[in-house]
XYZ file of C-alpha atoms in Angstrom:
178
model
C -26.423 1.662 7.540
C -28.949 3.887 9.249
C -28.724 7.622 9.715
C -26.367 9.046 12.278
C -27.752 9.297 15.770
C -27.509 12.584 17.710
C -25.503 10.860 20.461
C -22.931 9.650 17.963
C -22.698 13.078 16.306
C -21.971 14.605 19.694
C -19.400 11.883 20.429
C -17.807 12.379 16.990
C -17.463 16.160 17.384
C -15.935 15.658 20.810
C -13.569 12.754 20.064
C -12.370 13.244 16.456
C -10.519 16.533 17.183
C -9.175 15.056 20.423
C -7.848 11.992 18.568
C -6.167 14.263 16.023
C -4.513 16.331 18.766
C -3.388 13.304 20.757
C -2.011 11.308 17.841
C -0.489 14.170 15.833
C 3.053 13.692 17.254
C 3.121 10.064 16.083
C 2.347 10.740 12.430
C 4.806 12.112 9.902
C 2.031 12.670 7.358
C -1.047 14.674 8.447
C -3.098 12.975 5.723
C -2.359 9.566 7.260
C -3.487 10.914 10.630
C -6.731 12.322 9.220
C -7.449 9.078 7.364
C -6.861 6.989 10.488
C -9.051 9.278 12.610
C -11.855 9.014 10.059
C -11.445 5.228 9.800
C -11.536 5.012 13.598
C -14.697 7.052 13.850
C -16.312 4.994 11.075
C -15.474 1.800 12.971
C -16.981 3.323 16.121
C -20.094 4.361 14.191
C -20.523 0.803 12.956
C -20.489 -0.410 16.571
C -22.491 2.485 17.980
C -25.673 0.408 18.342
C -23.773 -1.632 20.965
C -21.709 1.214 22.389
C -24.449 3.746 23.044
C -25.418 1.939 26.248
C -21.810 2.032 27.504
C -20.439 4.679 29.812
C -18.575 7.573 28.161
C -15.348 6.233 29.646
C -15.886 2.829 27.990
C -16.730 4.509 24.671
C -13.568 6.600 24.815
C -11.455 3.593 25.787
C -12.848 1.557 22.861
C -12.257 4.451 20.445
C -8.662 4.824 21.650
C -8.118 1.093 21.138
C -9.380 1.301 17.559
C -7.103 4.297 16.927
C -4.103 2.412 18.356
C -4.798 -0.444 15.949
C -5.155 1.956 12.998
C -1.855 3.592 13.908
C -0.142 0.206 14.175
C -1.477 -0.766 10.738
C -0.268 2.520 9.222
C 3.133 2.199 10.912
C 3.561 -1.368 9.626
C 2.530 -0.309 6.118
C 5.047 2.556 6.102
C 7.742 0.135 7.249
C 6.904 -2.325 4.486
C 7.075 0.380 1.843
C 10.376 1.659 3.222
C 11.852 -1.857 3.226
C 10.632 -2.453 -0.328
C 12.206 0.774 -1.530
C 15.493 -0.183 0.137
C 15.459 -3.534 -1.667
C 15.288 -1.959 -5.086
C 18.463 -1.921 -7.130
C 17.322 0.547 -9.738
C 18.308 4.006 -10.835
C 16.058 6.680 -12.286
C 16.845 8.651 -15.433
C 15.589 12.088 -16.560
C 12.212 10.811 -17.711
C 11.717 9.043 -14.344
C 11.796 5.623 -15.984
C 13.510 2.912 -14.018
C 16.247 1.051 -15.874
C 17.772 -2.226 -14.888
C 21.467 -2.108 -14.107
C 23.010 -3.368 -17.340
C 25.614 -5.402 -15.501
C 22.821 -7.626 -14.147
C 21.780 -8.801 -17.611
C 23.456 -9.747 -20.829
C 23.334 -7.191 -23.629
C 20.716 -9.143 -25.586
C 18.393 -9.309 -22.587
C 18.822 -5.599 -21.908
C 17.763 -4.785 -25.461
C 14.747 -7.071 -25.162
C 13.715 -5.590 -21.833
C 14.259 -2.028 -23.022
C 11.842 -2.678 -25.901
C 9.025 -3.287 -23.402
C 6.661 -0.496 -22.349
C 7.912 1.129 -19.106
C 5.319 -0.396 -16.741
C 5.846 -3.879 -18.162
C 9.617 -3.478 -17.900
C 9.418 -2.212 -14.334
C 7.006 -4.837 -13.015
C 8.825 -7.722 -14.702
C 12.185 -6.439 -13.427
C 10.926 -6.149 -9.867
C 9.430 -9.624 -10.027
C 12.195 -11.532 -11.809
C 15.348 -9.688 -10.786
C 14.380 -8.585 -7.292
C 12.202 -11.578 -6.463
C 9.325 -9.390 -5.325
C 5.822 -10.873 -5.201
C 2.903 -9.358 -7.105
C 1.554 -8.037 -3.795
C 4.874 -6.373 -2.872
C 5.111 -4.750 -6.302
C 1.506 -3.566 -6.047
C 2.193 -1.915 -2.687
C 5.379 -0.284 -3.918
C 3.903 1.041 -7.170
C 0.473 1.851 -5.758
C -1.513 -0.342 -8.117
C -3.677 -3.426 -7.830
C -2.055 -6.844 -7.717
C -4.135 -7.879 -10.729
C -2.713 -4.931 -12.708
C 0.813 -6.001 -11.791
C 0.029 -9.550 -12.948
C -1.345 -8.209 -16.264
C 1.789 -6.110 -16.924
C 4.075 -9.044 -16.114
C 2.117 -11.488 -18.262
C 2.105 -9.072 -21.212
C 5.851 -8.548 -20.830
C 6.468 -12.306 -20.776
C 4.320 -12.803 -23.861
C 6.223 -10.092 -25.745
C 9.624 -11.482 -24.717
C 8.635 -15.040 -25.571
C 7.501 -13.887 -29.005
C 10.798 -12.031 -29.533
C 12.798 -15.125 -28.619
C 10.489 -17.692 -30.215
C 9.428 -19.098 -26.856
C 13.005 -19.888 -25.786
C 14.688 -18.517 -22.712
C 17.671 -16.246 -23.036
C 20.836 -18.006 -21.883
C 19.621 -18.814 -18.418
C 17.462 -15.732 -17.874
C 14.126 -17.002 -16.666
C 11.329 -14.525 -17.095
C 8.730 -17.246 -16.943
C 6.303 -17.643 -14.083
C 8.033 -17.140 -10.765
C 6.532 -16.799 -7.337
C 3.420 -14.690 -7.383
């Protein structure tokens, strides 16, 4: 990317604060607003070589369109996270670890699961008991999908070793839907 052009710097200093003022009422988190404004202006900068010949009205209209799309993406993401949190059937204890409701598993399975490290226990529980995909778990816990997969695979390996590769009376912690 080449250095910023004076015309874009002028446009940025004019439009970025205006976007923040206009869109502030729609955001519950000021950090989300600031991130979307910056992402919008970055997208505009990337297209500036085309846009600099446009009228100011066309530039503003394009920038507003990008901001609308950023807001829609943020709104959808917040909705997904809220829905994922609502789907969880877990309770938190004093140390902020999430424990599986014991009534959902047989006593032997609870002991096996409780022996797992907390992140392995949580990711496996979300995947197997709640039917969440690796991607859904990653969004909810704020980690990469590959990290979720690693925790789940390590948990499965540990449980299979504890039970000599056999399932536990119908509990299937083997590969589910990713």
